[in-house]
Amino acid sequence: MGDYTVRRRDVLGSIGGAGVGCAATVADDDRSEDATHSGDDPGGFPPEKHTSWGEAASLGEGELRTFATEAPSGVPLFLGVYLTEGALDGLPSAPSDGEWDAGGTPCCGHERTLALPDDAPAAFEWAMVNWNPQGHPPFDAYGAPHFDFHFYTMAREKRFEIESGTCERARGPVTCETLRRGLEPLPDDQHPPGYSLVDAVEPGMGNHLLDLDAPEFTGGEFDHTWIWGAFDGELTFFEPMITREFLLSHAGTASAPVAMPAALPDAGWYPTEYAIRRLDSRSGYAVTLESFERFSASSG
């Protein structure tokens, strides 16, 4: 317990501006049989039927694009990002693309903003993938080259209110006003169990909530993990974070549950699990949010 306390203090004190890049209350528990699914790729994933696609964006020597799959009943099954094999090759090596740097501090890696398909779950507005070739703070946890997959419930236009700049109180390259808004506490029913709201406010993104009991903070290695995002006192993004090495070396499907709050800013369908798939049928990879359930709106 003593070692964990020291570790926790180090983590909270070391998060900088280059990035971190209660049981769920289900309002409607009558999930139909057509909402069940198989994650096996031999038959093709995602399933062609009831899947819609967003526009492609280039990355490395390949491309990536969003997709959404729903059951015939309209229940969301998957919301994800598909990457071709080439998207993991020929990637930039500089710490950032310079878009959000401020005061000599690089921030936020190399980003690609992605529109969602029309059939995406209504709660989600857009997505963003960040490639971090040199990792980001805290480097003892997240120093490996990795991707951040952000799925936003916040309007895309609002990200430009999360301004880059300098502030003596901030660890990252944000203005003091951005820092203040990023540190606004969440309502109790929106706070994911086990997650800490730390000073990890990043321009164009918001603040990041970390699970300080995750393997990367307790002596294990980081290969994939889950981050929550917040701004203006509400949850704003869902984020699987995955190393390039894990994507390259893993075969099949890896999945993990998401620690869900009791409620979300708006009522709707939200994922309770994320998954990483090697897609032999499509010669690529998929990072998905899945196992959707209905949640009520926060009372905060």
Backbone as numpy.savetxt, mean C-alpha at the origin, in Angstrom:
# Nx Ny Nz CAx CAy CAz Cx Cy Cz
11.44 -8.63 26.25 10.61 -7.42 26.25 11.47 -6.16 26.25
12.60 -6.22 26.95 13.49 -5.06 26.97 14.07 -4.77 25.61
14.47 -5.84 24.88 15.03 -5.63 23.55 13.99 -5.01 22.62
12.75 -5.46 22.73 11.70 -4.91 21.89 11.49 -3.44 22.17
11.52 -3.04 23.44 11.33 -1.63 23.79 12.40 -0.77 23.16
13.65 -1.22 23.22 14.73 -0.46 22.60 14.51 -0.37 21.09
14.17 -1.49 20.50 13.96 -1.53 19.06 12.85 -0.56 18.67
11.77 -0.59 19.41 10.64 0.28 19.10 11.06 1.74 19.17
11.85 2.12 20.18 12.31 3.49 20.32 13.19 3.88 19.15
14.05 2.97 18.72 14.92 3.25 17.58 14.11 3.48 16.31
13.08 2.66 16.12 12.26 2.79 14.93 11.55 4.13 14.92
10.91 4.49 15.99 10.16 5.73 16.05 11.06 6.94 15.89
12.32 6.81 16.27 13.23 7.93 16.17 13.97 8.01 14.87
13.92 6.98 14.04 14.77 6.94 12.86 14.03 7.11 11.55
12.71 7.19 11.57 11.96 7.29 10.33 12.17 8.68 9.73
12.58 8.72 8.47 12.90 9.99 7.83 12.05 10.23 6.61
12.46 11.23 5.83 11.63 11.70 4.75 11.74 10.93 3.47
12.66 9.98 3.35 12.77 9.28 2.08 11.71 8.22 1.94
10.86 8.05 2.94 9.74 7.15 2.77 9.61 6.05 3.78
8.44 5.49 3.84 8.24 4.25 4.52 7.49 3.37 3.51
8.10 5.05 2.37 6.95 4.84 1.42 5.86 4.29 2.12
-8.81 -4.51 17.02 -10.29 -4.72 17.00 -10.69 -5.63 15.84
-11.31 -6.41 15.72 -11.77 -7.25 14.62 -12.67 -6.44 13.72
-12.63 -6.74 12.43 -13.43 -5.98 11.47 -14.91 -6.17 11.75
-15.63 -5.04 11.66 -17.08 -5.11 11.76 -17.66 -5.16 10.36
-18.27 -6.27 10.00 -18.81 -6.45 8.67 -20.27 -6.05 8.68
-20.60 -5.05 7.89 -21.97 -4.55 7.88 -22.92 -5.52 7.17
-22.41 -6.24 6.17 -23.25 -7.15 5.41 -22.49 -8.45 5.23
-22.86 -9.49 6.00 -22.06 -10.70 6.05 -22.59 -11.79 5.13
-23.53 -11.45 4.25 -24.13 -12.48 3.40 -23.35 -12.62 2.10
-22.07 -12.99 2.21 -21.24 -13.17 1.04 -21.71 -14.42 0.29
-22.01 -14.26 -1.00 -22.56 -15.35 -1.79 -21.48 -16.30 -2.26
-21.92 -17.47 -2.76 -20.97 -18.47 -3.21 -20.14 -17.96 -4.38
-20.70 -17.07 -5.21 -19.95 -16.60 -6.35 -18.85 -15.63 -5.96
-18.77 -15.31 -4.65 -17.68 -14.46 -4.18 -16.46 -15.27 -3.79
-16.59 -16.59 -3.76 -15.43 -17.41 -3.46 -14.55 -17.51 -4.69
-13.26 -17.84 -4.51 -12.36 -17.83 -5.65 -11.18 -18.74 -5.40
-10.50 -19.03 -6.49 -9.25 -19.78 -6.43 -8.12 -18.89 -6.86
-7.00 -18.95 -6.16 -5.85 -18.15 -6.53 -4.90 -18.88 -7.45
-5.26 -20.09 -7.91 -4.37 -20.86 -8.77 -4.22 -20.16 -10.11
-2.98 -20.16 -10.63 -2.71 -19.51 -11.89 -2.84 -20.41 -13.11
-2.73 -21.74 -13.00 -2.78 -22.55 -14.20 -3.96 -22.26 -15.11
-5.09 -21.91 -14.55 -6.24 -21.57 -15.36 -6.25 -20.13 -15.82
-5.27 -19.35 -15.40 -5.20 -17.95 -15.76 -5.68 -17.05 -14.65
-4.85 -16.08 -14.28 -5.23 -15.10 -13.26 -4.80 -13.73 -13.74
-5.66 -12.72 -13.54 -7.01 -12.85 -13.01 -7.95 -13.49 -14.03
-9.09 -13.99 -13.57 -10.03 -14.62 -14.51 -10.50 -13.61 -15.56
-10.58 -14.06 -16.80 -10.97 -13.15 -17.88 -12.38 -12.60 -17.65
-13.27 -13.48 -17.19 -14.65 -13.07 -16.99 -14.76 -12.12 -15.80
-15.46 -11.03 -16.00 -15.74 -10.06 -14.94 -14.48 -9.32 -14.47
-13.43 -9.27 -15.30 -12.23 -8.49 -14.98 -12.11 -7.33 -15.95
-11.88 -6.14 -15.42 -11.64 -4.96 -16.25 -10.24 -4.43 -15.94
-9.68 -3.69 -16.90 -8.27 -3.27 -16.81 -8.14 -1.76 -16.93
-7.15 -1.22 -16.22 -6.78 0.18 -16.40 -5.75 0.33 -17.50
-5.40 1.58 -17.81 -4.39 1.85 -18.83 -3.01 1.45 -18.32
-2.16 0.99 -19.26 -0.81 0.56 -18.91 0.11 1.77 -18.72
1.11 1.61 -17.85 2.18 2.58 -17.66 3.51 1.86 -17.74
4.51 2.51 -18.28 5.82 1.88 -18.42 6.56 1.87 -17.10
7.35 0.83 -16.88 8.23 0.73 -15.72 9.36 -0.20 -16.09
10.60 0.26 -15.88 11.75 -0.56 -16.25 11.68 -0.92 -17.72
11.82 -2.22 -18.01 11.73 -2.70 -19.38 10.37 -3.33 -19.68
9.40 -3.02 -18.83 8.07 -3.58 -19.01 7.00 -2.57 -18.72
5.89 -3.05 -18.20 4.77 -2.17 -17.89 3.97 -2.73 -16.72
3.11 -1.88 -16.20 2.19 -2.27 -15.14 0.85 -1.63 -15.39
-0.21 -2.26 -14.86 -1.56 -1.72 -15.02 -2.44 -2.29 -13.92
-3.48 -1.56 -13.60 -4.42 -2.01 -12.58 -5.48 -2.91 -13.19
-6.12 -3.70 -12.34 -7.26 -4.51 -12.77 -8.22 -4.68 -11.60
-9.45 -4.99 -11.92 -10.47 -5.25 -10.90 -11.35 -6.39 -11.39
-11.65 -7.31 -10.48 -12.50 -8.45 -10.79 -13.65 -8.49 -9.79
-14.85 -8.69 -10.30 -16.00 -8.81 -9.41 -16.79 -10.07 -9.75
-17.51 -10.56 -8.77 -18.38 -11.71 -8.96 -19.61 -11.29 -9.76
-20.36 -12.24 -10.33 -21.59 -11.89 -11.06 -22.57 -11.08 -10.21
-22.51 -11.29 -8.90 -23.40 -10.54 -8.01 -22.96 -9.10 -7.81
-21.76 -8.76 -8.28 -21.22 -7.42 -8.06 -20.30 -7.31 -6.88
-20.13 -8.40 -6.13 -19.20 -8.39 -4.99 -17.77 -8.29 -5.51
-16.96 -7.36 -5.02 -15.57 -7.27 -5.46 -14.79 -8.52 -5.06
-13.97 -9.03 -5.97 -13.11 -10.17 -5.69 -11.65 -9.74 -5.58
-11.18 -8.98 -6.56 -9.78 -8.56 -6.57 -9.67 -7.12 -7.03
-8.75 -6.40 -6.42 -8.28 -5.11 -6.92 -6.77 -5.21 -6.90
-6.13 -5.04 -8.06 -4.70 -5.31 -8.08 -3.93 -4.54 -9.11
-2.61 -4.80 -9.08 -1.67 -4.27 -10.07 -0.97 -5.46 -10.70
-0.98 -5.50 -12.03 -0.26 -6.52 -12.79 1.03 -5.93 -13.32
2.14 -6.65 -13.17 3.44 -6.23 -13.68 3.96 -7.30 -14.65
4.42 -6.88 -15.81 5.08 -7.81 -16.71 6.46 -8.15 -16.13
7.04 -9.24 -16.61 8.37 -9.63 -16.12 9.39 -8.52 -16.32
9.31 -7.82 -17.46 10.28 -6.78 -17.75 10.22 -5.60 -16.81
9.10 -5.43 -16.09 8.97 -4.30 -15.17 9.94 -4.40 -14.00
10.51 -5.56 -13.77 11.47 -5.74 -12.68 12.91 -5.60 -13.15
13.11 -5.33 -14.45 14.45 -5.18 -15.02 14.66 -3.77 -15.54
15.93 -3.35 -15.58 16.26 -2.04 -16.11 15.69 -0.89 -15.32
15.51 -1.09 -14.02 14.91 -0.05 -13.17 15.94 1.03 -12.80
15.49 2.26 -12.56 16.43 3.32 -12.18 17.08 3.03 -10.83
18.30 3.54 -10.67 19.06 3.28 -9.44 19.17 4.50 -8.54
18.83 5.69 -9.03 18.86 6.89 -8.19 17.81 6.76 -7.10
18.01 7.39 -5.94 17.05 7.22 -4.83 15.65 7.72 -5.12
15.50 8.70 -6.02 14.17 9.22 -6.33 14.16 9.82 -7.72
12.96 10.12 -8.20 12.82 10.79 -9.49 12.84 12.30 -9.36
12.97 12.81 -8.12 13.07 14.24 -7.88 11.76 14.97 -7.78
10.65 14.29 -8.02 9.35 14.96 -8.06 8.98 15.59 -6.72
9.34 14.92 -5.61 8.93 15.39 -4.29 10.11 15.73 -3.39
11.31 15.81 -3.95 12.47 16.18 -3.15 12.31 17.62 -2.63
12.89 17.90 -1.49 12.88 19.26 -0.94 14.02 19.39 0.06
14.65 20.56 0.08 15.71 20.82 1.05 16.87 19.87 0.95
17.14 19.35 -0.24 18.23 18.42 -0.42 17.92 17.00 0.01
16.68 16.73 0.41 16.29 15.39 0.85 15.52 14.68 -0.25
16.05 13.56 -0.75 15.29 12.80 -1.75 14.08 12.12 -1.11
13.01 12.03 -1.87 11.81 11.41 -1.31 11.05 10.61 -2.33
10.55 9.51 -1.86 9.40 8.84 -2.46 9.73 7.95 -3.65
11.00 7.71 -3.92 11.37 6.78 -4.96 10.94 7.26 -6.34
10.62 6.30 -7.22 10.19 6.58 -8.58 8.74 6.14 -8.69
7.84 7.10 -8.92 6.42 6.79 -8.82 5.75 6.67 -10.18
4.72 5.83 -10.20 3.81 5.72 -11.33 2.40 5.80 -10.77
1.65 6.82 -11.18 0.25 6.91 -10.77 -0.61 6.20 -11.80
-1.62 5.49 -11.31 -2.42 4.60 -12.16 -3.91 4.83 -11.93
-4.63 4.97 -13.01 -6.09 5.03 -12.92 -6.63 3.63 -12.66
-7.75 3.56 -11.96 -8.41 2.28 -11.71 -9.46 2.02 -12.78
-9.77 0.75 -13.04 -10.85 0.44 -13.98 -12.19 0.93 -13.45
-13.14 1.07 -14.37 -14.46 1.55 -13.98 -15.14 0.61 -12.97
-14.80 -0.67 -13.01 -15.45 -1.64 -12.13 -14.73 -1.83 -10.80
-13.77 -0.98 -10.50 -13.08 -1.08 -9.21 -14.05 -0.80 -8.07
-13.81 -1.37 -6.89 -14.68 -1.07 -5.74 -14.82 0.43 -5.54
-16.02 0.87 -5.25 -16.33 2.30 -5.25 -15.51 3.10 -4.25
-15.05 2.46 -3.18 -14.29 3.18 -2.16 -12.92 3.62 -2.65
-12.41 3.00 -3.71 -11.04 3.27 -4.15 -11.03 4.22 -5.35
-10.08 5.18 -5.30 -10.04 6.25 -6.28 -8.93 6.09 -7.33
-7.77 5.65 -6.92 -6.62 5.55 -7.82 -5.53 4.74 -7.13
-4.46 4.46 -7.86 -3.36 3.67 -7.30 -2.04 4.32 -7.67
-1.02 3.97 -6.94 0.33 4.47 -7.21 1.33 3.41 -6.80
2.32 3.19 -7.68 3.41 2.26 -7.38 4.69 3.07 -7.29
5.45 2.86 -6.22 6.74 3.52 -6.02 7.85 2.49 -6.00
8.85 2.69 -6.85 10.04 1.85 -6.85 11.12 2.55 -6.03
11.62 1.86 -5.00 12.63 2.41 -4.09 13.93 1.62 -4.24
14.81 2.02 -5.15 16.01 1.22 -5.43 16.98 1.13 -4.27
16.95 2.11 -3.38 17.85 2.11 -2.24 17.09 1.94 -0.92
15.86 1.46 -1.02 15.04 1.33 0.17 14.67 2.70 0.70
14.22 2.74 1.95 13.93 4.01 2.60 13.91 3.80 4.11
13.95 4.89 4.89 13.94 4.76 6.35 12.67 4.09 6.86
12.78 3.40 7.98 14.01 3.05 8.70 14.80 1.98 7.93
16.06 2.30 7.62 16.83 1.45 6.71 17.14 0.08 7.29
17.19 -0.04 8.61 17.44 -1.37 9.17 16.25 -2.30 8.96
15.08 -1.72 8.67 13.89 -2.52 8.35 13.62 -2.54 6.85
13.71 -1.38 6.20 13.25 -1.24 4.83 14.35 -0.77 3.87
15.57 -1.21 4.12 16.69 -0.81 3.27 16.81 -1.59 1.98
16.10 -2.69 1.84 16.19 -3.50 0.62 15.44 -2.82 -0.52
15.92 -2.97 -1.76 15.17 -2.44 -2.91 13.76 -3.05 -2.95
12.76 -2.20 -3.05 11.40 -2.71 -2.97 10.40 -1.78 -3.65
9.18 -2.30 -3.78 8.06 -1.56 -4.36 7.02 -1.29 -3.29
6.44 -0.09 -3.36 5.28 0.27 -2.54 4.06 0.31 -3.46
3.03 -0.46 -3.12 1.80 -0.49 -3.91 0.71 0.23 -3.11
0.41 1.47 -3.49 -0.59 2.26 -2.78 -1.93 2.18 -3.49
-2.98 1.89 -2.74 -4.34 1.91 -3.25 -5.10 2.96 -2.43
-5.46 4.07 -3.08 -5.97 5.24 -2.37 -7.49 5.30 -2.33
-8.02 5.65 -1.16 -9.42 6.01 -1.02 -9.59 7.52 -1.02
-8.51 8.25 -1.02 -8.48 9.71 -1.08 -8.47 10.16 -2.54
-9.15 11.25 -2.84 -9.16 11.78 -4.20 -7.74 12.12 -4.65
-7.44 11.86 -5.92 -6.09 12.10 -6.41 -5.70 13.56 -6.29
-6.64 14.47 -6.48 -6.32 15.90 -6.42 -5.82 16.32 -5.05
-6.27 15.61 -4.01 -5.90 16.02 -2.66 -4.43 15.81 -2.37
-3.77 14.90 -3.13 -2.36 14.65 -2.84 -1.52 15.91 -3.01
-1.98 16.86 -3.84 -1.21 18.08 -4.06 -1.34 19.06 -2.90
-2.26 18.76 -1.97 -2.30 19.51 -0.71 -1.26 19.00 0.28
-0.73 17.82 0.02 0.28 17.21 0.91 1.63 17.67 0.40
1.97 18.90 0.69 3.05 19.59 0.01 4.44 19.22 0.53
5.39 19.22 -0.40 6.79 19.09 -0.01 7.30 20.45 0.46
8.37 20.43 1.23 8.93 21.66 1.76 9.86 21.35 2.91
10.09 22.34 3.76 10.96 22.15 4.91 10.25 22.62 6.17
10.49 21.92 7.24 9.92 22.25 8.55 10.85 21.68 9.60
11.28 22.48 10.53 12.23 22.03 11.54 11.70 20.86 12.36
10.38 20.80 12.52 9.79 19.74 13.34 9.61 18.43 12.57
9.72 18.50 11.25 9.44 17.32 10.42 10.71 16.54 10.14
10.59 15.22 10.11 11.71 14.38 9.72 11.83 14.26 8.21
10.74 14.51 7.51 10.73 14.39 6.06 10.59 15.75 5.39
10.68 15.77 4.05 10.62 17.03 3.31 9.19 17.52 3.10
8.54 17.94 4.19 7.17 18.46 4.12 7.09 19.79 4.84
6.07 20.57 4.52 5.84 21.82 5.22 5.30 21.55 6.62
5.35 22.55 7.47 4.82 22.39 8.83 3.31 22.14 8.80
2.61 22.76 7.85 1.16 22.54 7.74 0.88 21.11 7.29
1.67 20.60 6.36 1.50 19.20 5.95 1.75 18.27 7.12
2.79 18.55 7.90 3.09 17.74 9.07 1.92 17.75 10.05
1.36 18.92 10.31 0.25 19.02 11.26 -0.92 18.18 10.80
-1.28 18.29 9.53 -2.42 17.54 9.02 -2.14 16.03 8.98
-0.89 15.68 8.72 -0.53 14.27 8.68 -0.55 13.60 10.04
-0.34 14.39 11.10 -0.28 13.83 12.45 -1.61 13.90 13.19
-2.66 14.38 12.53 -3.96 14.41 13.20 -4.36 12.99 13.58
-4.78 12.77 14.82 -5.12 11.41 15.26 -6.34 10.86 14.54
-6.37 9.55 14.43 -7.51 8.87 13.83 -8.61 8.67 14.86
-9.87 8.64 14.43 -10.94 8.21 15.34 -10.65 6.78 15.81
-11.09 6.46 16.99 -10.81 5.14 17.56 -11.27 4.01 16.64
-12.42 4.18 15.98 -12.93 3.08 15.16 -12.20 2.94 13.82
-11.33 3.90 13.50 -10.52 3.79 12.28 -9.09 3.33 12.56
-8.75 3.14 13.80 -7.36 2.79 14.11 -7.15 1.29 13.95
-6.31 0.86 12.98 -6.09 -0.57 12.79 -5.38 -1.17 14.01
-5.82 -2.30 14.49 -5.21 -2.89 15.68 -3.74 -3.25 15.43
-2.90 -2.87 16.39 -1.49 -3.20 16.31 -0.65 -2.20 15.53
-1.26 -1.18 14.96 -0.53 -0.21 14.15 -0.30 1.10 14.90
0.88 1.69 14.65 1.26 2.94 15.32 1.33 4.07 14.30
0.69 5.19 14.63 0.77 6.40 13.82 2.05 7.12 14.19
3.05 7.06 13.31 4.36 7.63 13.60 4.60 8.84 12.72
5.67 9.56 13.00 6.03 10.75 12.22 6.70 10.29 10.93
5.90 9.81 10.01 6.40 9.36 8.70 5.55 10.01 7.62
5.40 11.33 7.71 4.59 12.09 6.77 5.42 12.38 5.53
4.91 11.99 4.36 5.63 12.17 3.11 4.81 13.01 2.15
5.47 13.86 1.36 4.74 14.69 0.40 4.07 13.83 -0.67
2.88 14.26 -1.05 2.14 13.55 -2.08 1.54 12.24 -1.63
1.78 11.84 -0.38 1.28 10.57 0.15 0.45 10.77 1.40
1.09 11.27 2.46 0.47 11.36 3.77 1.30 10.66 4.81
0.69 10.36 5.94 1.41 9.68 7.02 1.28 8.17 6.85
2.15 7.45 7.55 2.20 5.99 7.45 2.06 5.38 8.84
1.23 4.35 8.95 1.07 3.60 10.19 1.82 2.28 10.04
2.65 1.95 11.04 3.49 0.77 10.98 3.10 -0.24 12.05
3.27 -1.50 11.73 3.12 -2.59 12.70 4.50 -2.87 13.27
4.78 -2.36 14.45 6.11 -2.50 15.04 6.36 -3.88 15.62
5.38 -4.78 15.50 5.58 -6.19 15.84 5.81 -7.04 14.59
5.88 -6.42 13.42 6.12 -7.16 12.18 7.52 -7.75 12.20
7.78 -8.80 11.42 9.09 -9.46 11.45 10.25 -8.52 11.24
10.11 -7.54 10.36 11.24 -6.64 10.08 11.62 -5.77 11.27
10.76 -5.68 12.28 11.07 -4.91 13.48 11.39 -5.80 14.68
11.32 -7.09 14.50 11.52 -8.01 15.64 12.56 -9.07 15.33
13.55 -8.70 14.53 14.66 -9.61 14.27 14.53 -10.43 13.01
13.40 -10.35 12.32 13.23 -11.09 11.07 13.62 -10.26 9.87
13.34 -10.79 8.69 13.67 -10.09 7.45 12.42 -9.52 6.81
12.62 -8.47 6.04 11.55 -7.84 5.28 11.51 -8.44 3.88
10.40 -9.11 3.55 10.17 -9.51 2.16 8.86 -8.93 1.65
7.83 -8.93 2.49 6.62 -8.18 2.19 5.94 -7.82 3.50
5.22 -6.72 3.51 4.57 -6.24 4.73 3.40 -5.34 4.35
2.66 -4.91 5.35 1.48 -4.07 5.13 1.64 -2.76 5.87
1.30 -1.65 5.17 1.33 -0.30 5.73 -0.05 0.33 5.55
-0.50 1.07 6.56 -1.70 1.88 6.43 -1.30 3.34 6.23
-2.12 4.09 5.48 -1.86 5.51 5.28 -2.97 6.36 5.84
-2.61 7.59 6.26 -3.59 8.49 6.86 -3.24 9.94 6.55
-4.27 10.77 6.53 -4.09 12.22 6.39 -5.38 12.90 6.82
-5.25 14.07 7.43 -6.41 14.83 7.90 -7.29 14.01 8.84
-6.69 13.14 9.63 -7.43 12.40 10.64 -8.30 11.30 10.11
-7.97 10.71 8.93 -8.69 9.55 8.44 -7.78 8.67 7.61
-8.12 7.40 7.51 -7.35 6.48 6.69 -7.52 6.84 5.22
-6.41 6.79 4.47 -6.44 7.25 3.08 -5.85 6.27 2.08
-5.01 5.32 2.50 -4.52 4.34 1.54 -4.20 3.01 2.20
-4.24 1.98 1.34 -3.93 0.60 1.69 -2.64 0.25 0.95
-1.63 -0.30 1.65 -0.32 -0.45 1.01 0.39 -1.76 1.32
0.41 -2.70 0.37 1.38 -3.78 0.46 2.75 -3.27 -0.01
3.80 -3.67 0.68 5.16 -3.27 0.36 5.98 -4.55 0.17
6.66 -4.68 -0.99 7.23 -5.97 -1.38 8.61 -5.76 -1.98
9.58 -6.58 -1.58 10.91 -6.45 -2.15 10.96 -7.00 -3.57
11.86 -6.44 -4.35 12.07 -6.95 -5.71 12.55 -8.40 -5.65
13.41 -8.71 -4.69 13.93 -10.07 -4.58 12.82 -11.07 -4.32
11.84 -10.72 -3.50 10.74 -11.63 -3.23 9.92 -11.88 -4.49
9.63 -10.82 -5.24 8.88 -11.00 -6.48 9.62 -11.91 -7.44
10.93 -11.75 -7.53 11.72 -12.55 -8.48 11.84 -14.01 -8.05
11.91 -14.25 -6.76 12.23 -15.60 -6.29 11.03 -16.43 -5.88
9.90 -15.78 -5.61 8.75 -16.52 -5.10 7.96 -17.16 -6.22
7.55 -18.40 -6.03 6.69 -19.09 -6.97 5.32 -19.31 -6.34
4.29 -19.27 -7.16 2.95 -19.50 -6.63 2.37 -18.25 -6.02
1.63 -18.44 -4.92 0.90 -17.35 -4.27 1.30 -17.23 -2.81
1.57 -16.01 -2.37 1.78 -15.71 -0.96 0.71 -14.72 -0.54
0.07 -14.96 0.59 -0.99 -14.07 1.04 -0.87 -13.83 2.53
-1.49 -12.75 2.98 -1.46 -12.41 4.40 -2.72 -11.63 4.75
-3.24 -11.80 5.96 -4.41 -11.02 6.38 -4.03 -9.57 6.65
-5.00 -8.70 6.52 -4.83 -7.29 6.84 -5.51 -7.02 8.17
-4.79 -6.37 9.09 -5.39 -5.98 10.38 -6.34 -4.82 10.12
-7.63 -5.10 10.21 -8.63 -4.12 9.81 -9.18 -3.34 11.00
-9.47 -2.06 10.80 -10.16 -1.30 11.84 -11.63 -1.69 11.90
-12.32 -1.17 12.88 -13.74 -1.48 13.01 -14.57 -0.81 11.93
-14.10 0.33 11.42 -14.84 1.09 10.41 -13.86 1.84 9.54
-14.34 2.30 8.39 -13.55 3.08 7.44 -14.20 4.44 7.24
-13.51 5.39 6.60 -14.12 6.72 6.44 -15.48 6.70 5.76
-15.66 5.80 4.78 -16.95 5.66 4.09 -17.37 4.19 4.12
-18.66 3.95 4.17 -19.15 2.59 4.12 -18.88 1.99 2.75
-18.60 0.69 2.71 -18.37 0.05 1.43 -17.61 -1.26 1.56
-17.18 -1.78 0.41 -16.43 -3.03 0.35 -14.94 -2.74 0.48
-14.28 -3.47 1.39 -12.85 -3.27 1.63 -12.15 -4.62 1.76
-10.87 -4.70 1.38 -10.15 -5.97 1.43 -9.71 -6.32 2.84
-9.67 -7.60 3.13 -9.19 -8.06 4.43 -7.96 -8.95 4.28
-7.40 -8.97 3.06 -6.24 -9.81 2.78 -5.52 -9.21 1.56
-4.20 -9.41 1.49 -3.47 -9.08 0.27 -2.69 -10.30 -0.18
-2.37 -10.34 -1.48 -1.69 -11.51 -2.03 -0.70 -11.08 -3.11
0.32 -11.92 -3.28 1.37 -11.73 -4.29 1.43 -13.00 -5.11
1.27 -12.88 -6.41 1.22 -14.05 -7.27 2.26 -13.97 -8.39
2.93 -15.08 -8.62 3.71 -15.27 -9.83 2.76 -15.85 -10.88
2.63 -15.17 -12.03 1.66 -15.56 -13.04 2.38 -16.18 -14.24
2.49 -17.48 -14.23 3.12 -18.16 -15.36 2.31 -17.98 -16.63
0.99 -17.95 -16.49 0.13 -17.86 -17.68 0.26 -16.52 -18.37
0.63 -15.48 -17.62 0.76 -14.14 -18.19 2.21 -13.65 -18.19
3.14 -14.46 -17.75 4.56 -14.08 -17.68 4.72 -12.77 -16.92
4.24 -12.78 -15.69 4.34 -11.57 -14.88 3.97 -11.83 -13.44
3.51 -10.78 -12.77 3.23 -10.81 -11.34 1.95 -10.02 -11.07
1.26 -10.38 -10.01 0.08 -9.63 -9.59 0.14 -9.39 -8.09
-0.13 -8.17 -7.69 -0.26 -7.80 -6.28 -1.70 -7.37 -6.09
-2.41 -8.08 -5.22 -3.85 -7.87 -5.12 -4.32 -7.59 -3.70
-5.41 -6.83 -3.64 -6.24 -6.73 -2.45 -7.42 -7.65 -2.69
-7.82 -8.43 -1.68 -8.89 -9.40 -1.89 -9.59 -9.76 -0.59
-10.46 -10.77 -0.64 -11.30 -11.16 0.50 -12.06 -9.93 1.02
-12.83 -9.33 0.13 -13.55 -8.10 0.46 -14.74 -8.39 1.37
-14.95 -7.49 2.31 -16.10 -7.51 3.18 -16.66 -6.10 3.29
-17.91 -6.01 3.67 -18.52 -4.69 3.85 -18.20 -4.14 5.23
-17.83 -2.86 5.26 -17.56 -2.16 6.51 -18.46 -0.93 6.59
-18.81 -0.57 7.80 -19.63 0.62 8.01 -18.76 1.87 8.03
-19.40 3.02 7.93 -18.69 4.30 7.97 -18.30 4.63 9.41
-17.16 5.25 9.54 -16.65 5.66 10.85 -17.62 6.66 11.50
-17.74 6.57 12.79 -18.55 7.52 13.54 -17.75 8.77 13.89
-16.43 8.73 13.57 -15.57 9.87 13.89 -15.65 10.95 12.86
